Amino acid sequence: MGKNNSDGKVLAQNKKASHDYFIEETYEAGMVLTGTEIKSLRNGRSNIGDAFATIRNGEINIHNMHISPFEQGNRSNPIDPTRTRKLLMHKAQIKKLVGLLKQEGYTVVPLKIYIKNGYAKLLIGLGRGKKQYDKRDTAAKRDAQRDILRALREKQKIAR
């Protein structure tokens, strides 16, 4: 139920999420799409940078996820590219998320959209917001790790 890794083609990714949140758990959710939205998704014409999820009446919805209209679309092409879309998850998973969201500082963050077995999936994460000093600490650790790897590469070049 908890950790899910995507094994399909990644169509859109929210790189800002790992910078702004500590991601504690990830869940895979299907998406209810209409008309030609899946064709636009497959062409990589989507953005989840500003998207967020809400849970109401036992249903989870994603807001502000932008899927551009398909150029060769017909009348079933949606008019609003940032409309609210329903996500498909098991009731037990949604109830678990509701319980965790009641804790202070937790939110549901979309991480990436990918294709799995021919279906568009959204990887959502349970995130706890980072403070400014946490962001600086993460950046410092990343830079230190990069310096260590660079030094090891240089040492291996000299050893040859």
mmCIF file of C-alpha atoms in Angstrom:
data_model
loop_
_atom_site.group_PDB
_atom_site.id
_atom_site.type_symbol
_atom_site.label_atom_id
_atom_site.label_comp_id
_atom_site.label_asym_id
_atom_site.label_seq_id
_atom_site.Cartn_x
_atom_site.Cartn_y
_atom_site.Cartn_z
ATOM 1 C CA MET A 1 0.000 0.000 0.000
ATOM 2 C CA GLY A 2 2.800 2.470 0.850
ATOM 3 C CA LYS A 3 5.793 2.947 -1.435
ATOM 4 C CA ASN A 4 5.180 2.662 -5.177
ATOM 5 C CA ASN A 5 7.772 3.205 -7.856
ATOM 6 C CA SER A 6 6.824 4.165 -11.356
ATOM 7 C CA ASP A 7 8.021 1.771 -14.023
ATOM 8 C CA GLY A 8 6.486 3.618 -16.978
ATOM 9 C CA LYS A 9 7.368 6.694 -18.996
ATOM 10 C CA VAL A 10 7.461 9.866 -16.876
ATOM 11 C CA LEU A 11 5.339 12.559 -18.549
ATOM 12 C CA ALA A 12 5.569 15.383 -15.991
ATOM 13 C CA GLN A 13 7.454 15.845 -12.761
ATOM 14 C CA ASN A 14 7.155 18.273 -9.853
ATOM 15 C CA LYS A 15 10.778 19.059 -9.022
ATOM 16 C CA LYS A 16 9.752 21.812 -6.624
ATOM 17 C CA ALA A 17 8.032 19.290 -4.325
ATOM 18 C CA SER A 18 11.226 17.718 -2.971
ATOM 19 C CA HIS A 19 12.629 21.205 -2.387
ATOM 20 C CA ASP A 20 9.606 22.464 -0.443
ATOM 21 C CA TYR A 21 8.484 19.275 1.379
ATOM 22 C CA PHE A 22 9.817 16.256 3.225
ATOM 23 C CA ILE A 23 8.058 13.438 1.334
ATOM 24 C CA GLU A 24 7.227 10.723 3.854
ATOM 25 C CA GLU A 25 4.989 8.336 1.884
ATOM 26 C CA THR A 26 4.019 7.984 -1.753
ATOM 27 C CA TYR A 27 0.827 6.628 -3.280
ATOM 28 C CA GLU A 28 -0.145 5.793 -6.832
ATOM 29 C CA ALA A 29 -3.491 7.131 -8.057
ATOM 30 C CA GLY A 30 -5.331 6.796 -11.333
ATOM 31 C CA MET A 31 -6.821 9.870 -12.979
ATOM 32 C CA VAL A 32 -10.262 10.447 -14.474
ATOM 33 C CA LEU A 33 -9.568 12.105 -17.822
ATOM 34 C CA THR A 34 -12.020 13.161 -20.520
ATOM 35 C CA GLY A 35 -11.783 13.217 -24.283
ATOM 36 C CA THR A 36 -8.362 13.893 -25.686
ATOM 37 C CA GLU A 37 -6.561 14.735 -22.431
ATOM 38 C CA ILE A 38 -4.627 11.455 -22.514
ATOM 39 C CA LYS A 39 -3.280 12.337 -25.974
ATOM 40 C CA SER A 40 -2.033 15.671 -24.683
ATOM 41 C CA LEU A 41 -0.483 13.908 -21.690
ATOM 42 C CA ARG A 42 1.329 11.433 -23.928
ATOM 43 C CA ASN A 43 2.699 14.378 -25.949
ATOM 44 C CA GLY A 44 4.118 15.791 -22.709
ATOM 45 C CA ARG A 45 1.845 18.837 -22.669
ATOM 46 C CA SER A 46 1.130 18.940 -18.946
ATOM 47 C CA ASN A 47 2.387 20.756 -15.863
ATOM 48 C CA ILE A 48 1.928 19.830 -12.199
ATOM 49 C CA GLY A 49 4.165 22.506 -10.675
ATOM 50 C CA ASP A 50 1.301 24.446 -9.069
ATOM 51 C CA ALA A 51 -1.025 21.493 -8.483
ATOM 52 C CA PHE A 52 -2.395 20.423 -5.106
ATOM 53 C CA ALA A 53 -4.789 17.765 -3.868
ATOM 54 C CA THR A 54 -7.827 17.985 -1.602
ATOM 55 C CA ILE A 55 -9.994 15.326 0.001
ATOM 56 C CA ARG A 56 -13.752 15.943 0.331
ATOM 57 C CA ASN A 57 -16.597 13.487 0.907
ATOM 58 C CA GLY A 58 -14.258 10.501 0.664
ATOM 59 C CA GLU A 59 -12.995 11.560 -2.785
ATOM 60 C CA ILE A 60 -9.572 12.932 -3.643
ATOM 61 C CA ASN A 61 -9.301 15.656 -6.300
ATOM 62 C CA ILE A 62 -6.361 17.395 -7.936
ATOM 63 C CA HIS A 63 -6.553 21.136 -8.603
ATOM 64 C CA ASN A 64 -4.481 23.410 -10.896
ATOM 65 C CA MET A 65 -2.968 20.530 -12.881
ATOM 66 C CA HIS A 66 -2.566 21.985 -16.373
ATOM 67 C CA ILE A 67 -3.162 19.708 -19.385
ATOM 68 C CA SER A 68 -3.055 21.663 -22.636
ATOM 69 C CA PRO A 69 -5.905 21.067 -25.106
ATOM 70 C CA PHE A 70 -5.077 18.622 -27.899
ATOM 71 C CA GLU A 71 -4.503 20.452 -31.191
ATOM 72 C CA GLN A 72 -6.384 17.935 -33.334
ATOM 73 C CA GLY A 73 -9.100 17.635 -30.699
ATOM 74 C CA ASN A 74 -12.814 17.521 -31.280
ATOM 75 C CA ARG A 75 -15.805 18.727 -29.302
ATOM 76 C CA SER A 76 -14.979 16.425 -26.352
ATOM 77 C CA ASN A 77 -11.854 18.500 -25.808
ATOM 78 C CA PRO A 78 -12.213 20.150 -22.358
ATOM 79 C CA ILE A 79 -12.434 23.930 -22.371
ATOM 80 C CA ASP A 80 -10.634 24.541 -19.060
ATOM 81 C CA PRO A 81 -7.076 23.094 -19.034
ATOM 82 C CA THR A 82 -6.760 23.515 -15.238
ATOM 83 C CA ARG A 83 -10.090 21.970 -14.274
ATOM 84 C CA THR A 84 -10.437 19.852 -11.130
ATOM 85 C CA ARG A 85 -9.818 16.165 -11.833
ATOM 86 C CA LYS A 86 -10.847 13.219 -9.709
ATOM 87 C CA LEU A 87 -8.186 10.739 -8.586
ATOM 88 C CA LEU A 88 -8.853 7.030 -8.203
ATOM 89 C CA MET A 89 -7.613 5.379 -5.012
ATOM 90 C CA HIS A 90 -8.802 2.673 -2.661
ATOM 91 C CA LYS A 91 -11.079 3.819 0.172
ATOM 92 C CA ALA A 92 -8.643 2.481 2.765
ATOM 93 C CA GLN A 93 -5.822 4.575 1.287
ATOM 94 C CA ILE A 94 -7.983 7.702 1.268
ATOM 95 C CA LYS A 95 -9.041 7.129 4.893
ATOM 96 C CA LYS A 96 -5.399 6.687 5.891
ATOM 97 C CA LEU A 97 -4.510 9.934 4.112
ATOM 98 C CA VAL A 98 -7.362 11.773 5.838
ATOM 99 C CA GLY A 99 -6.076 10.600 9.224
ATOM 100 C CA LEU A 100 -2.525 11.694 8.419
ATOM 101 C CA LEU A 101 -3.646 15.059 7.009
ATOM 102 C CA LYS A 102 -5.350 15.945 10.285
ATOM 103 C CA GLN A 103 -1.882 16.181 11.806
ATOM 104 C CA GLU A 104 -0.359 19.635 11.702
ATOM 105 C CA GLY A 105 1.836 20.492 8.723
ATOM 106 C CA TYR A 106 0.995 17.614 6.363
ATOM 107 C CA THR A 107 -0.291 17.987 2.826
ATOM 108 C CA VAL A 108 -0.795 15.875 -0.302
ATOM 109 C CA VAL A 109 1.622 16.863 -3.066
ATOM 110 C CA PRO A 110 1.587 15.572 -6.672
ATOM 111 C CA LEU A 111 5.053 14.300 -7.594
ATOM 112 C CA LYS A 112 4.875 12.940 -11.142
ATOM 113 C CA ILE A 113 2.596 11.745 -13.924
ATOM 114 C CA TYR A 114 3.510 8.582 -15.794
ATOM 115 C CA ILE A 115 2.035 5.842 -17.968
ATOM 116 C CA LYS A 116 1.724 2.383 -16.443
ATOM 117 C CA ASN A 117 0.137 -0.504 -18.354
ATOM 118 C CA GLY A 118 -1.455 1.990 -20.749
ATOM 119 C CA TYR A 119 -3.084 4.073 -17.995
ATOM 120 C CA ALA A 120 -2.072 7.541 -16.803
ATOM 121 C CA LYS A 121 -1.063 7.452 -13.149
ATOM 122 C CA LEU A 122 -0.240 10.220 -10.710
ATOM 123 C CA LEU A 123 2.290 9.628 -7.949
ATOM 124 C CA ILE A 124 1.245 11.667 -4.925
ATOM 125 C CA GLY A 125 3.238 12.092 -1.767
ATOM 126 C CA LEU A 126 2.400 12.858 1.821
ATOM 127 C CA GLY A 127 4.597 15.849 2.522
ATOM 128 C CA ARG A 128 5.525 17.892 5.549
ATOM 129 C CA GLY A 129 6.554 21.465 4.770
ATOM 130 C CA LYS A 130 10.197 22.483 5.066
ATOM 131 C CA LYS A 131 11.287 25.612 6.839
ATOM 132 C CA GLN A 132 13.849 27.929 5.245
ATOM 133 C CA TYR A 133 16.708 26.531 7.356
ATOM 134 C CA ASP A 134 15.737 22.981 6.316
ATOM 135 C CA LYS A 135 16.029 24.004 2.662
ATOM 136 C CA ARG A 136 19.479 25.503 3.273
ATOM 137 C CA ASP A 137 20.565 22.367 5.146
ATOM 138 C CA THR A 138 19.377 20.134 2.279
ATOM 139 C CA ALA A 139 21.245 22.266 -0.260
ATOM 140 C CA ALA A 140 24.429 22.162 1.857
ATOM 141 C CA LYS A 141 24.262 18.353 2.139
ATOM 142 C CA ARG A 142 23.704 18.034 -1.617
ATOM 143 C CA ASP A 143 26.700 20.299 -2.339
ATOM 144 C CA ALA A 144 28.906 18.379 0.095
ATOM 145 C CA GLN A 145 27.935 15.069 -1.515
ATOM 146 C CA ARG A 146 28.698 16.511 -4.958
ATOM 147 C CA ASP A 147 32.142 17.668 -3.741
ATOM 148 C CA ILE A 148 32.882 14.219 -2.302
ATOM 149 C CA LEU A 149 31.971 12.506 -5.568
ATOM 150 C CA ARG A 150 34.050 15.011 -7.549
ATOM 151 C CA ALA A 151 37.087 14.385 -5.303
ATOM 152 C CA LEU A 152 36.686 10.611 -5.687
ATOM 153 C CA ARG A 153 36.543 10.923 -9.478
ATOM 154 C CA GLU A 154 39.692 13.062 -9.494
ATOM 155 C CA LYS A 155 41.467 10.549 -7.251
ATOM 156 C CA GLN A 156 40.520 7.692 -9.610
ATOM 157 C CA LYS A 157 41.828 9.663 -12.623
ATOM 158 C CA ILE A 158 45.170 10.216 -10.905
ATOM 159 C CA ALA A 159 45.439 6.540 -9.859
ATOM 160 C CA ARG A 160 45.219 5.366 -13.484
#
